[in-house]
Short mmCIF file of C-alpha atoms in Angstrom, two decimals:
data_model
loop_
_atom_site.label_atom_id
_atom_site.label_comp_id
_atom_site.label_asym_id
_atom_site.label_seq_id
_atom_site.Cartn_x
_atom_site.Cartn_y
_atom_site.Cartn_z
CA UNK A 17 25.08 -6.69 12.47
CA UNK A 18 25.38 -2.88 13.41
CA UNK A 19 23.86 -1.84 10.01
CA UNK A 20 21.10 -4.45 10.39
CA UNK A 21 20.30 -3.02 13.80
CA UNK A 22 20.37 0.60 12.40
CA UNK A 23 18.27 -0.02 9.74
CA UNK A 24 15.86 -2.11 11.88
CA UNK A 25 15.47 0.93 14.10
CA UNK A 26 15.43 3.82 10.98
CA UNK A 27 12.31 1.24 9.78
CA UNK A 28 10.63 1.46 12.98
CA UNK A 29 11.19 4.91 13.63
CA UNK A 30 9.88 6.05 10.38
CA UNK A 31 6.48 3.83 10.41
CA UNK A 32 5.73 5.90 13.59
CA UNK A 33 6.01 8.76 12.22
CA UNK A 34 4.25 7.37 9.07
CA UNK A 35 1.51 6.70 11.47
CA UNK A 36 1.28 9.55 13.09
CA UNK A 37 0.79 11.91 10.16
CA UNK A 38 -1.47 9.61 8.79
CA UNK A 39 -3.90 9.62 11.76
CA UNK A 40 -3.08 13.56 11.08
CA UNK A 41 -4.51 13.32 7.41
CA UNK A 42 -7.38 11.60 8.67
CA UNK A 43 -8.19 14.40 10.94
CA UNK A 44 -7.68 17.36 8.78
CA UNK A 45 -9.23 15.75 5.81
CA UNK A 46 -12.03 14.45 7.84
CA UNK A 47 -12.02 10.71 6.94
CA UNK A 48 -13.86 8.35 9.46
CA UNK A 49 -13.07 5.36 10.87
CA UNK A 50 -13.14 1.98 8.68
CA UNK A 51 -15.97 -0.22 9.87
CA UNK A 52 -14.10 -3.21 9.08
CA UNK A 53 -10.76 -3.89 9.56
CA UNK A 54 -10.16 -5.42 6.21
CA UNK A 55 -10.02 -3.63 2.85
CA UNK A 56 -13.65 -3.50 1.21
CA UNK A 57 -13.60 -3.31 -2.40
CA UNK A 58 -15.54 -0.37 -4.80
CA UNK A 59 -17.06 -2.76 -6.69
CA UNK A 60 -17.03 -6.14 -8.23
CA UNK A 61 -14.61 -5.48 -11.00
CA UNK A 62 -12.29 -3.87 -8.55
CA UNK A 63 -12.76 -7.16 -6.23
CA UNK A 64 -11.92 -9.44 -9.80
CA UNK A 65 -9.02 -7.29 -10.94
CA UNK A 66 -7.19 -7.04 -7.26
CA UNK A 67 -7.84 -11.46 -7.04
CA UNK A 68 -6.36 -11.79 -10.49
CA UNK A 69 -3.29 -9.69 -9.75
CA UNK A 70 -2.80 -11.08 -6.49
CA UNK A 71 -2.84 -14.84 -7.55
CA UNK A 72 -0.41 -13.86 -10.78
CA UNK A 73 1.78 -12.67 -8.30
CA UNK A 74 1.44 -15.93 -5.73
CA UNK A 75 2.05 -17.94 -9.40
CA UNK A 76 5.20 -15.60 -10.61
CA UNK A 77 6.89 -16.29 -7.61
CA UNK A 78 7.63 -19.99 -7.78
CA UNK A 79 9.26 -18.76 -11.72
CA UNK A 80 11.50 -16.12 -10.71
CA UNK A 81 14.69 -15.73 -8.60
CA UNK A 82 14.38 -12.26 -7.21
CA UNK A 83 11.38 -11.67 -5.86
CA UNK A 84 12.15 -8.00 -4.85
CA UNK A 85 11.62 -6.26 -7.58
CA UNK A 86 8.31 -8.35 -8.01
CA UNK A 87 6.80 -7.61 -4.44
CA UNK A 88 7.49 -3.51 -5.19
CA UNK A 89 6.24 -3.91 -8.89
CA UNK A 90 3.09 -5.78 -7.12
CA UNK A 91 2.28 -3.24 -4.85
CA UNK A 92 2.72 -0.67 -7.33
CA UNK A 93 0.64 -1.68 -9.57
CA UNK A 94 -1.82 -2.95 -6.83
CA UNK A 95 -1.83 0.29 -4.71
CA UNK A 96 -1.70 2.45 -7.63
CA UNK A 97 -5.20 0.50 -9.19
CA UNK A 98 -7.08 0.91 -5.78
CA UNK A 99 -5.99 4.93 -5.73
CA UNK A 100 -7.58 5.04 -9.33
CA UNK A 101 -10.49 2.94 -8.33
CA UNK A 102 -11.35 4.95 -4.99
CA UNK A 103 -10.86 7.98 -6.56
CA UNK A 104 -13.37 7.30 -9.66
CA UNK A 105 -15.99 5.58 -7.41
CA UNK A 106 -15.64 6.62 -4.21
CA UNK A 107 -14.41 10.29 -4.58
CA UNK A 108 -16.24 12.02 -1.99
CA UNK A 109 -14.84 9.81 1.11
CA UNK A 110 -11.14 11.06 0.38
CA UNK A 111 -9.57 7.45 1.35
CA UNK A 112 -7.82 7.00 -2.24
CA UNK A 113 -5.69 9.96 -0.65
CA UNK A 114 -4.53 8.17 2.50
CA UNK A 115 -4.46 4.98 -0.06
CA UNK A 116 -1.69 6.78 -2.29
CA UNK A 117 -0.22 8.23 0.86
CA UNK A 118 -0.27 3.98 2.26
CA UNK A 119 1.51 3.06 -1.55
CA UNK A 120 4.54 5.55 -1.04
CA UNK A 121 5.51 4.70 2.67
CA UNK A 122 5.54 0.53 1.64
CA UNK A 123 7.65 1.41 -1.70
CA UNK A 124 9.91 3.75 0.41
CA UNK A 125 9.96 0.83 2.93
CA UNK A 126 10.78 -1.78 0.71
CA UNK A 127 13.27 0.11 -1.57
CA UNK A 128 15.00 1.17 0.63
CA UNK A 129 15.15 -2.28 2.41
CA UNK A 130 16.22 -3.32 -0.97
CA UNK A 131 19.09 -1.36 -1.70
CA UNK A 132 20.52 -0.61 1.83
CA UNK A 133 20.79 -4.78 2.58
#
């Protein structure tokens, strides 16, 4: 229960910095403020790709045991796609930066949930 608690608390304490330092990235790169609060896609073959990957993911889950590995291969690959496809298409707004910094804090998140429990 201890190491629960301890980790609970490491978690928490580490988003807020993670938040922090990305509000910080914002301002020093100079990135404004989403006008939606949901996730707009570059184009529609971004929009097709990120629905196909997300409902093989839904459907893999029901067929495999440990879905751990799965859920940090997912985002991986689904974080790492949107970095590429900001950065070819929407270069000049710098939000594939905060997109790959948003991709290392949920792997380092759920890794380390992963291996420490």
């Amino acid at each position: 229960m201890s190491f629960l608690l301890n980790y609970i608390i490491f978690i928490i304490a580490f988003l807020i910095i993670a938040i922090v330092f990305e509000r910080w990235l914002k301002k020093k790169l100079k990135i404004g403020k989403s006008k939606s609060h949901f996730y707009k896609s570059v184009n529609k073959f971004h929009k097709w790709i990120e629905m196909s990957m997300l409902i093989a993911f839904l459907i893999l889950i029901w067929f495999v045991d440990n879905t751990i590995p799965l859920l940090i291969g997912y985002f991986l690959i689904s974080l790492s796609f949107r970095t590429f496809m900001e950065w070819k298409y929407k270069r000049e707004k710098k939000e594939y930066i905060l997109t790959l910094y948003s991709m290392f804090i949920y792997l380092f998140v759920l890794v380390t949930g992963f291996y420490l429990i």
